[in-house]
CSV table of C-alpha atoms in Angstrom, one decimal:
chain,number,residue,atom,x,y,z
U,1,MET,CA,56.5,80.9,48.9
U,2,ARG,CA,58.2,83.6,48.0
U,3,ARG,CA,57.1,86.6,50.1
U,4,PRO,CA,57.6,89.3,46.7
U,5,LEU,CA,60.0,92.0,47.5
U,6,HIS,CA,58.4,95.1,48.2
U,7,THR,CA,56.5,92.8,51.0
U,8,LEU,CA,59.8,92.4,52.4
U,9,LEU,CA,60.5,96.0,51.5
U,10,LEU,CA,58.1,97.0,53.4
U,11,ALA,CA,58.3,94.9,56.4
U,12,ALA,CA,62.3,95.8,56.7
U,13,LEU,CA,60.3,99.9,57.3
U,14,PHE,CA,58.4,98.9,59.2
U,15,TRP,CA,60.7,97.0,61.9
U,16,ALA,CA,62.8,99.9,61.2
U,17,PHE,CA,60.6,101.8,62.5
U,18,LEU,CA,59.6,100.5,65.4
U,19,VAL,CA,63.2,100.2,66.3
U,20,LEU,CA,64.5,104.1,65.4
U,21,GLY,CA,61.1,105.4,66.5
U,22,SER,CA,60.3,108.9,64.8
U,23,CYS,CA,64.3,109.8,65.4
U,24,ASN,CA,66.1,111.5,62.5
U,25,CYS,CA,67.5,108.6,61.6
U,26,SER,CA,69.5,109.3,58.5
U,27,LYS,CA,71.4,111.6,61.4
U,28,THR,CA,71.5,108.8,63.7
U,29,THR,CA,73.2,107.0,61.2
U,30,SER,CA,76.0,109.4,60.7
U,31,ASP,CA,76.5,109.9,64.1
U,32,GLN,CA,76.8,106.0,64.9
U,33,GLU,CA,79.4,105.5,62.2
U,34,ARG,CA,81.0,108.2,63.1
U,35,ASP,CA,82.0,106.7,66.5
U,36,ARG,CA,82.6,102.9,64.8
U,37,ILE,CA,85.9,102.4,65.7
U,38,THR,CA,87.0,100.3,62.5
U,39,TYR,CA,90.2,98.5,64.2
U,40,LEU,CA,91.9,99.3,67.8
U,41,PRO,CA,96.1,99.3,67.5
U,42,GLY,CA,97.1,96.5,68.3
U,43,GLN,CA,93.6,94.6,68.3
U,44,PRO,CA,93.4,90.7,67.9
U,45,LEU,CA,92.9,89.8,64.1
U,46,ASN,CA,89.9,87.1,65.6
U,47,THR,CA,87.6,90.3,66.8
U,48,GLN,CA,83.6,89.6,66.1
U,49,PHE,CA,81.9,91.8,67.7
U,50,SER,CA,81.3,95.8,67.3
U,51,GLN,CA,83.1,98.8,68.9
U,52,PHE,CA,82.2,102.3,69.5
U,53,SER,CA,83.6,105.2,71.1
U,54,GLY,CA,83.8,109.1,70.7
U,55,TYR,CA,82.2,112.3,72.5
U,56,VAL,CA,79.0,113.2,74.3
U,57,THR,CA,78.5,116.9,74.8
U,58,VAL,CA,76.7,117.6,78.7
U,59,ASN,CA,77.2,120.8,79.3
U,60,GLU,CA,77.6,123.5,75.8
U,61,THR,CA,78.1,126.6,78.0
U,62,ALA,CA,81.0,125.1,80.0
U,63,GLY,CA,82.4,122.9,76.9
U,64,ARG,CA,81.9,119.6,78.6
U,65,ALA,CA,82.0,116.0,77.1
U,66,LEU,CA,82.5,112.9,78.3
U,67,PHE,CA,84.3,109.9,76.3
U,68,TYR,CA,83.0,106.7,76.2
U,69,TRP,CA,83.6,103.4,75.2
U,70,LEU,CA,81.2,100.7,74.1
U,71,THR,CA,82.0,97.0,72.9
U,72,GLU,CA,78.9,95.0,72.3
U,73,SER,CA,78.5,91.2,72.6
U,74,PRO,CA,79.8,88.9,69.5
U,75,ALA,CA,77.9,88.4,66.5
U,76,SER,CA,77.9,85.3,67.5
U,77,GLN,CA,76.2,85.7,71.2
U,78,ASP,CA,73.4,87.7,69.6
U,79,PRO,CA,74.1,91.0,70.7
U,80,VAL,CA,70.2,92.4,69.7
U,81,GLU,CA,69.3,90.1,72.7
U,82,LYS,CA,71.3,91.0,75.4
U,83,PRO,CA,71.1,93.7,77.5
U,84,LEU,CA,73.0,97.4,78.2
U,85,VAL,CA,75.4,97.8,81.1
U,86,LEU,CA,76.8,101.1,81.8
U,87,TRP,CA,80.2,101.1,83.5
U,88,LEU,CA,81.9,103.1,86.2
U,89,ASN,CA,85.1,103.3,88.1
U,90,GLY,CA,85.6,105.5,90.8
U,91,GLY,CA,88.4,107.1,92.3
U,92,PRO,CA,86.9,110.0,91.9
U,93,GLY,CA,89.0,111.1,89.0
U,94,CYS,CA,90.2,107.8,87.9
U,95,SER,CA,89.6,105.9,84.6
U,96,SER,CA,86.5,103.3,83.7
U,97,VAL,CA,88.2,102.5,80.4
U,98,GLY,CA,92.0,102.8,81.8
U,99,TYR,CA,90.8,100.7,84.7
U,100,GLY,CA,87.4,98.6,84.3
U,101,ALA,CA,87.8,97.9,80.4
U,102,ALA,CA,91.9,97.8,79.5
U,103,GLU,CA,91.8,95.6,82.8
U,104,GLU,CA,88.4,94.2,84.1
U,105,ILE,CA,85.8,93.7,82.6
U,106,GLY,CA,86.6,94.6,79.2
U,107,PRO,CA,87.2,92.5,75.7
U,108,PHE,CA,90.9,93.2,75.2
U,109,HIS,CA,94.0,94.6,78.0
U,110,ILE,CA,96.8,95.4,77.5
U,111,ASN,CA,100.6,93.4,76.8
U,112,PRO,CA,103.5,94.6,78.8
U,113,ASP,CA,105.0,95.9,75.6
U,114,GLY,CA,102.2,99.1,76.0
U,115,LYS,CA,101.1,99.0,72.4
U,116,THR,CA,99.7,95.4,71.5
U,117,LEU,CA,96.3,93.9,73.0
U,118,TYR,CA,95.4,90.2,73.6
U,119,LEU,CA,91.6,89.1,73.8
U,120,ASN,CA,90.4,88.6,77.4
U,121,PRO,CA,88.6,85.4,78.3
U,122,TYR,CA,86.4,86.6,81.0
U,123,SER,CA,85.1,89.1,79.3
U,124,TRP,CA,81.8,90.8,80.3
U,125,ASN,CA,80.4,91.2,77.1
U,126,ASN,CA,79.9,87.7,76.4
U,127,VAL,CA,76.9,88.1,78.0
U,128,ALA,CA,75.9,91.6,77.5
U,129,ASN,CA,76.8,95.4,75.7
U,130,LEU,CA,79.3,97.1,78.2
U,131,LEU,CA,79.5,100.6,77.4
U,132,PHE,CA,82.4,102.5,79.9
U,133,LEU,CA,82.1,105.8,80.8
U,134,ASP,CA,85.4,108.3,81.6
U,135,SER,CA,83.6,110.6,84.1
U,136,PRO,CA,83.4,113.6,85.5
U,137,ALA,CA,85.0,115.8,83.0
U,138,GLY,CA,88.5,116.0,83.4
U,139,VAL,CA,89.0,111.9,83.4
U,140,GLY,CA,90.6,110.2,80.9
U,141,TYR,CA,90.0,111.7,77.7
U,142,SER,CA,86.6,112.9,78.8
U,143,TYR,CA,87.5,117.1,78.9
U,144,SER,CA,85.9,120.5,79.4
U,145,ASN,CA,86.9,123.8,77.8
U,146,THR,CA,86.3,125.5,81.5
U,147,THR,CA,89.6,124.7,83.4
U,148,SER,CA,87.7,125.2,86.5
U,149,ASP,CA,85.5,122.5,86.2
U,150,LEU,CA,88.6,120.5,86.7
U,151,ILE,CA,89.1,121.6,90.4
U,152,THR,CA,85.3,121.9,91.1
U,153,ALA,CA,83.9,118.5,90.7
U,154,GLY,CA,81.9,117.0,93.0
U,155,ASP,CA,78.8,113.9,93.6
U,156,ASN,CA,75.6,116.1,91.9
U,157,ARG,CA,77.3,117.6,89.0
U,158,THR,CA,78.8,114.4,88.1
U,159,ALA,CA,75.5,112.5,88.7
U,160,GLU,CA,73.4,114.9,86.4
U,161,ASP,CA,76.3,115.0,83.7
U,162,ALA,CA,75.9,111.3,83.2
U,163,TYR,CA,72.3,111.2,83.2
U,164,THR,CA,72.4,113.2,80.0
U,165,PHE,CA,75.5,111.8,78.5
U,166,LEU,CA,72.6,108.8,79.0
U,167,VAL,CA,69.8,111.0,77.8
U,168,LYS,CA,72.0,112.2,74.8
U,169,TRP,CA,73.5,108.4,74.5
U,170,PHE,CA,70.4,106.2,73.9
U,171,GLU,CA,69.8,109.3,71.3
U,172,ARG,CA,72.4,108.4,69.4
U,173,PHE,CA,72.2,104.6,69.5
U,174,PRO,CA,68.1,104.4,69.5
U,175,GLN,CA,68.5,100.3,68.9
U,176,TYR,CA,69.1,99.9,72.8
U,177,ASN,CA,66.3,102.6,73.7
U,178,HIS,CA,63.5,100.1,76.0
U,179,ARG,CA,66.7,97.1,76.2
U,180,ASP,CA,67.1,96.1,79.8
U,181,PHE,CA,69.8,98.5,81.1
U,182,TYR,CA,72.1,97.9,84.3
U,183,ILE,CA,74.3,100.9,85.8
U,184,MET,CA,77.6,99.0,87.6
U,185,GLY,CA,80.8,99.9,89.2
U,186,GLU,CA,83.2,99.8,92.1
U,187,SER,CA,85.5,101.7,94.6
U,188,TYR,CA,83.7,105.6,94.4
U,189,ALA,CA,81.3,104.6,91.5
U,190,GLY,CA,79.8,103.2,95.0
U,191,HIS,CA,78.7,106.8,95.0
U,192,TYR,CA,78.4,107.4,91.4
U,193,VAL,CA,76.8,104.2,90.5
U,194,PRO,CA,73.5,104.7,93.4
U,195,GLN,CA,73.3,108.4,92.6
U,196,LEU,CA,72.7,107.8,88.1
U,197,SER,CA,70.5,105.4,89.4
U,198,GLN,CA,68.4,106.8,91.3
U,199,LEU,CA,68.3,109.8,88.9
U,200,VAL,CA,67.6,107.3,86.3
U,201,TYR,CA,64.6,106.1,88.7
U,202,GLU,CA,63.0,109.0,89.4
U,203,ARG,CA,62.8,111.0,86.5
U,204,ASN,CA,61.7,107.4,84.6
U,205,LYS,CA,58.8,108.0,86.4
U,206,GLY,CA,54.7,108.4,84.9
U,207,ILE,CA,56.5,107.0,81.7
U,208,GLU,CA,55.0,104.4,80.5
U,209,ASN,CA,57.4,102.5,78.8
U,210,PRO,CA,60.9,104.5,79.4
U,211,ILE,CA,63.5,104.5,76.9
U,212,ILE,CA,66.6,104.1,79.7
U,213,ASN,CA,64.6,101.2,81.2
U,214,PHE,CA,66.8,100.8,84.2
U,215,LYS,CA,66.4,97.3,86.1
U,216,GLY,CA,68.8,97.7,88.6
U,217,PHE,CA,72.9,97.9,89.8
U,218,MET,CA,75.3,96.2,91.4
U,219,VAL,CA,78.6,97.9,92.9
U,220,GLY,CA,82.0,96.1,94.7
U,221,ASN,CA,84.4,97.3,96.8
U,222,ALA,CA,82.1,100.2,96.9
U,223,VAL,CA,82.1,103.0,99.9
U,224,ILE,CA,79.1,103.3,101.4
U,225,ASP,CA,78.4,105.0,104.2
U,226,ASP,CA,81.1,106.5,105.7
U,227,TYR,CA,80.4,105.5,109.4
U,228,HIS,CA,80.4,102.1,109.3
U,229,ASP,CA,83.1,102.0,106.2
U,230,TYR,CA,85.3,103.4,108.8
U,231,ILE,CA,84.3,100.9,111.4
U,232,GLY,CA,85.1,98.2,109.0
U,233,THR,CA,88.1,98.9,107.6
U,234,PHE,CA,90.2,99.4,110.9
U,235,GLU,CA,88.3,96.1,112.1
U,236,TYR,CA,89.6,94.4,108.9
U,237,TRP,CA,93.1,95.7,109.1
U,238,TRP,CA,93.1,94.4,112.7
U,239,THR,CA,91.9,90.9,112.2
U,240,HIS,CA,94.1,90.9,109.1
U,241,GLY,CA,97.1,91.4,111.6
U,242,LEU,CA,97.9,94.5,109.2
U,243,ILE,CA,98.6,96.6,113.0
U,244,SER,CA,98.6,96.9,116.4
U,245,ASP,CA,96.2,96.1,119.2
U,246,SER,CA,96.9,99.6,120.7
U,247,THR,CA,96.7,101.4,117.2
U,248,TYR,CA,93.5,99.8,116.3
U,249,GLU,CA,92.7,101.1,120.1
U,250,VAL,CA,93.3,104.6,119.0
U,251,LEU,CA,92.2,104.2,115.8
U,252,ASN,CA,88.4,103.7,117.1
U,253,LYS,CA,88.9,106.4,119.9
U,254,TYR,CA,89.7,108.8,117.5
U,255,CYS,CA,89.2,109.0,114.4
U,256,ASP,CA,85.7,109.9,113.9
U,257,PRO,CA,83.7,109.7,110.6
U,258,TYR,CA,81.7,113.6,111.2
U,259,SER,CA,85.2,114.7,112.0
U,260,ALA,CA,87.1,113.8,108.3
U,261,GLU,CA,87.6,116.3,107.0
U,262,HIS,CA,89.4,118.3,109.8
U,263,PRO,CA,90.7,114.9,112.5
U,264,PRO,CA,92.4,115.3,115.6
U,265,ILE,CA,95.7,114.6,115.8
U,266,GLU,CA,95.2,111.8,117.4
U,267,CYS,CA,93.9,109.9,114.3
U,268,VAL,CA,96.4,111.7,111.8
U,269,GLY,CA,99.2,110.0,113.8
U,270,ALA,CA,97.6,106.6,113.9
U,271,LEU,CA,97.1,106.6,110.1
U,272,ALA,CA,100.5,107.3,110.0
U,273,LEU,CA,101.6,104.7,112.5
U,274,ALA,CA,99.1,102.4,110.4
U,275,GLU,CA,100.4,102.7,107.1
U,276,THR,CA,103.7,101.8,108.6
U,277,GLU,CA,102.9,98.7,110.7
U,278,GLN,CA,101.0,97.3,107.5
U,279,GLY,CA,104.6,98.0,105.3
U,280,ASP,CA,105.0,98.1,102.1
U,281,ILE,CA,101.7,96.0,100.8
U,282,ASP,CA,99.2,96.6,98.0
U,283,ALA,CA,96.7,97.5,100.1
U,284,TYR,CA,94.0,97.1,97.2
U,285,SER,CA,95.5,93.4,97.4
U,286,ILE,CA,97.2,92.6,100.6
U,287,TYR,CA,98.2,88.7,98.9
U,288,THR,CA,99.6,89.2,95.9
U,289,PRO,CA,103.4,91.1,95.1
U,290,VAL,CA,103.0,95.2,94.0
U,291,CYS,CA,104.2,96.0,91.0
U,292,THR,CA,107.7,97.0,91.2
U,293,GLN,CA,107.5,99.4,87.4
U,294,THR,CA,107.7,102.8,88.1
U,295,SER,CA,105.4,104.7,86.4
U,296,SER,CA,103.8,108.6,87.0
U,297,SER,CA,100.6,106.8,88.4
U,298,SER,CA,102.9,104.8,90.8
U,299,SER,CA,105.3,107.5,91.4
U,300,ALA,CA,102.4,110.3,92.6
U,301,ARG,CA,101.0,109.6,96.3
U,302,PHE,CA,97.7,109.7,95.1
U,303,LYS,CA,95.1,109.9,97.9
U,304,LEU,CA,91.4,108.9,96.6
U,305,ARG,CA,89.9,111.2,98.6
U,306,GLY,CA,90.6,113.2,102.2
U,307,HIS,CA,87.2,112.1,103.3
U,308,TYR,CA,88.8,109.1,103.5
U,309,PRO,CA,92.2,109.4,104.6
U,310,TRP,CA,93.7,105.7,105.0
U,311,MET,CA,93.2,105.6,101.2
U,312,SER,CA,96.4,106.9,100.5
U,313,ARG,CA,98.2,104.8,98.3
U,314,ALA,CA,96.4,104.3,94.3
U,315,TYR,CA,96.4,100.3,93.0
U,316,ASP,CA,99.0,100.8,90.4
U,317,PRO,CA,99.5,96.9,89.2
U,318,CYS,CA,101.9,96.7,85.9
U,319,THR,CA,98.9,96.5,84.3
U,320,ALA,CA,97.9,100.1,84.7
U,321,ASN,CA,101.2,101.6,84.2
U,322,TYR,CA,100.9,99.3,80.5
U,323,ALA,CA,97.5,101.5,79.9
U,324,GLN,CA,99.5,104.5,80.1
U,325,VAL,CA,101.5,103.5,78.2
U,326,TYR,CA,98.9,102.3,75.1
U,327,PHE,CA,96.1,105.5,75.8
U,328,ASN,CA,98.7,108.1,75.1
U,329,LEU,CA,100.3,106.2,71.9
U,330,PRO,CA,98.8,108.5,68.9
U,331,GLU,CA,97.2,106.1,66.8
U,332,VAL,CA,95.5,105.1,69.4
U,333,GLN,CA,93.6,108.3,70.4
U,334,LYS,CA,93.0,108.5,67.0
U,335,ALA,CA,91.1,105.3,66.2
U,336,PHE,CA,89.3,105.8,69.2
U,337,HIS,CA,87.7,109.4,67.9
U,338,ALA,CA,89.7,110.8,71.1
U,339,ASN,CA,91.3,114.2,72.1
U,340,VAL,CA,90.1,116.0,69.5
U,341,THR,CA,90.5,119.1,71.0
U,342,GLY,CA,94.3,118.5,72.2
U,343,ILE,CA,94.1,118.4,76.2
U,344,PRO,CA,96.9,120.0,77.2
U,345,TYR,CA,97.7,117.3,79.5
U,346,PRO,CA,98.6,113.0,78.3
U,347,TRP,CA,95.9,110.6,79.0
U,348,ASP,CA,96.4,109.1,83.0
U,349,THR,CA,94.9,106.9,84.5
U,350,CYS,CA,93.5,108.7,87.1
U,351,ASN,CA,93.5,112.7,87.6
U,352,TYR,CA,95.0,113.8,90.3
U,353,ASP,CA,93.6,117.3,90.2
U,354,VAL,CA,89.9,116.4,89.8
U,355,ASN,CA,90.4,114.0,92.3
U,356,GLY,CA,92.2,116.1,95.1
U,357,ASN,CA,89.7,119.2,94.7
U,358,TRP,CA,86.7,117.1,95.0
U,359,GLY,CA,83.7,119.1,96.1
U,360,ASP,CA,80.0,117.9,97.7
U,361,SER,CA,80.1,114.1,99.1
U,362,PRO,CA,77.2,113.2,101.3
U,363,VAL,CA,78.4,110.4,104.4
U,364,SER,CA,75.8,107.5,103.1
U,365,MET,CA,74.3,106.4,100.5
U,366,LEU,CA,72.1,104.2,102.4
U,367,PRO,CA,69.6,106.4,102.0
U,368,ILE,CA,69.4,105.8,97.9
U,369,TYR,CA,69.6,101.9,98.9
U,370,GLN,CA,66.5,102.2,100.4
U,371,GLU,CA,64.3,104.5,98.3
U,372,LEU,CA,65.4,102.2,95.4
U,373,ILE,CA,64.8,98.6,97.4
U,374,ASP,CA,61.6,99.9,98.0
U,375,ALA,CA,61.1,100.6,94.1
U,376,SER,CA,61.8,97.4,93.8
U,377,LEU,CA,64.8,97.8,91.6
U,378,ARG,CA,67.3,94.5,91.8
U,379,ILE,CA,70.5,95.4,94.2
U,380,TRP,CA,74.1,93.7,94.3
U,381,VAL,CA,76.5,94.6,96.9
U,382,PHE,CA,79.7,92.1,95.8
U,383,SER,CA,83.4,92.6,97.6
U,384,GLY,CA,86.7,91.2,97.3
U,385,ASP,CA,87.9,89.3,100.8
U,386,THR,CA,91.7,90.6,100.2
U,387,ASP,CA,91.1,94.4,99.8
U,388,SER,CA,92.1,96.2,102.9
U,389,VAL,CA,90.8,100.1,101.6
U,390,VAL,CA,86.9,99.2,100.6
U,391,PRO,CA,87.0,96.4,102.9
U,392,LEU,CA,84.5,93.2,103.0
U,393,THR,CA,83.7,94.4,106.4
U,394,ALA,CA,82.5,97.3,105.1
U,395,SER,CA,80.2,96.6,103.2
U,396,ARG,CA,79.2,94.1,105.5
U,397,ARG,CA,78.6,96.9,108.1
U,398,SER,CA,77.1,98.9,105.7
U,399,ILE,CA,74.5,96.3,104.4
U,400,ASN,CA,73.5,95.4,107.9
U,401,ALA,CA,72.8,99.3,108.8
U,402,LEU,CA,70.2,98.8,106.2
U,403,LYS,CA,68.3,95.9,109.1
U,404,LEU,CA,66.8,93.7,105.9
U,405,PRO,CA,65.3,91.0,106.4
U,406,THR,CA,67.1,87.8,105.5
U,407,LYS,CA,66.1,85.8,103.1
U,408,LYS,CA,68.8,83.1,103.0
U,409,ASN,CA,71.6,83.3,105.4
U,410,TRP,CA,75.2,83.7,104.7
U,411,TYR,CA,76.4,80.2,102.6
U,412,PRO,CA,79.2,78.8,100.1
U,413,TRP,CA,78.8,79.5,96.8
U,414,TYR,CA,80.6,77.7,94.5
U,415,ASP,CA,82.7,78.0,90.7
U,416,ASN,CA,83.6,74.9,89.3
U,417,GLY,CA,82.9,72.4,92.0
U,418,LYS,CA,85.3,75.2,94.6
U,419,VAL,CA,84.2,77.7,97.0
U,420,GLY,CA,84.3,80.9,95.3
U,421,GLY,CA,83.0,83.0,98.1
U,422,TRP,CA,80.3,83.6,100.2
U,423,SER,CA,76.5,85.1,100.0
U,424,GLN,CA,73.7,86.3,101.9
U,425,ILE,CA,70.3,87.2,100.2
U,426,TYR,CA,68.0,89.7,101.7
U,427,GLU,CA,64.6,91.2,101.0
U,428,GLY,CA,66.0,93.7,97.6
U,429,LEU,CA,69.5,93.3,98.0
U,430,SER,CA,72.4,90.4,97.9
U,431,LEU,CA,75.6,90.5,99.2
U,432,VAL,CA,78.6,88.0,97.8
U,433,SER,CA,82.0,87.5,98.8
U,434,ILE,CA,84.2,86.6,96.6
U,435,LEU,CA,87.3,84.5,98.1
U,436,GLY,CA,90.9,85.8,97.4
U,437,ALA,CA,90.1,89.2,95.2
U,438,GLY,CA,91.2,92.6,95.7
U,439,HIS,CA,90.0,95.7,94.9
U,440,GLU,CA,89.4,95.2,91.5
U,441,VAL,CA,88.2,91.5,91.8
U,442,PRO,CA,87.7,91.4,88.4
U,443,LEU,CA,91.1,91.3,87.7
U,444,THR,CA,92.0,89.0,90.4
U,445,ARG,CA,89.8,86.5,89.9
U,446,PRO,CA,87.9,87.3,86.3
U,447,GLN,CA,86.4,83.6,85.9
U,448,HIS,CA,84.7,84.0,89.8
U,449,ALA,CA,83.8,87.5,88.5
U,450,LEU,CA,82.2,86.8,85.3
U,451,THR,CA,79.8,83.8,87.8
U,452,LEU,CA,79.3,87.0,89.7
U,453,PHE,CA,77.9,89.2,86.5
U,454,LYS,CA,75.9,85.8,84.8
U,455,SER,CA,74.4,85.5,87.8
U,456,TYR,CA,73.2,88.5,88.9
U,457,LEU,CA,71.9,89.2,84.9
U,458,GLU,CA,69.9,86.0,85.4
U,459,ASN,CA,68.8,87.4,88.8
U,460,LYS,CA,69.6,83.7,90.6
U,461,PRO,CA,71.4,83.8,93.7
U,462,MET,CA,75.0,82.1,93.5
U,463,PRO,CA,75.5,79.0,92.5
U,464,THR,CA,75.6,76.2,95.3
U,465,LEU,CA,78.4,72.9,95.0
U,466,SER,CA,75.4,70.8,93.7
U,467,GLU,CA,74.7,73.3,91.4
U,468,THR,CA,77.7,73.6,89.9
U,469,LEU,CA,78.3,70.2,89.6
U,470,LYS,CA,74.7,69.3,87.7
U,471,SER,CA,76.2,72.0,85.7
U,472,SER,CA,79.8,70.6,84.4
U,473,SER,CA,77.6,66.6,84.0
């Protein structure tokens, strides 16, 4: 029997009330529609998911506004039922849109012509709604009307601005209120992710049903703890034959992480010698060819941060060159509702002013890890094992410093019947290595990265051989 029309209308209104709560619904709808992307230049015709992008002002006085790009799950995957994942790239000063979205986990990757896009079959939006944020102000399309903001950024303000962004973004997109929410990222986002996670967790305290329904975080090849990162990085260089015995000895003797801002001359000399000994390799992916194309990004000597003096060469595969072309196209910026204020510099994968003038940066994230482990949040750390910049040995040493009890010792995990890496499960944390992956794991091992992501969301250990064989039979 058909239900009367007025009953259906009442039911629809009741559902809308539950979803939107007490928001100003007309304004929310108009703000969302203003941010909707109808079509990106060069976009494939068979796109089956919704996209939104635009700005959220996080500081009215300074005029700081952060740019985001939301790519929802395809309609066939029921996006309403999927969690929301915030992705952050590091640097500091590098674009989550340019790296995370455009060459790693996003649904679109850029063709060599710099003008057209193709679908990424391993996109993480197949299993979650993805929210990419360019942070802090000055990175990517994000901007500030206060010029000094570009040279006074640091960890604390970055975290506070990102939290303000989240609060305002959820107001604009109330359909995501109370949805399972995770924060993820890589590299120097090894600072951003736990710091923002801590803010969300602590400000949710006392709220029975928080709007930002934070469940946990995951970081890859992440800067975690200065002391252990130093030891682990030099160890990786030596054990992988990248430096000599004598250089390794000098690095261990003179490169004290607690004096990294003003290292002794012996350390500076050893680091320079280590770079010479390593030769012309891609330090972020030591077994893959370097890109021979030139761009403004590759010609610049990009120091990821003075605090880590070995981070001296930017990861600049040719895909980053394509991004630099694409995101500077006027028609692309118009489609993204970006650069609305006429930013006085071209879009780039990384902002060197922001990076070179980075301010506060705590020496360790381990106290935050411990706090959030005690809060029973889901925490995973993953590492591509061919990255020599923030290598697996550094991550293992940092995690070991937490002295967590082991639930399942180091074991191989499998993808399609082949070893995909190794994993160890601790009380409150899982560590996963990805075989043959570089600094940007989803770029060099996209299928393995998607398997990792699914396992995290399902809160299941990385699959064993018998499990993969069973699923394929």
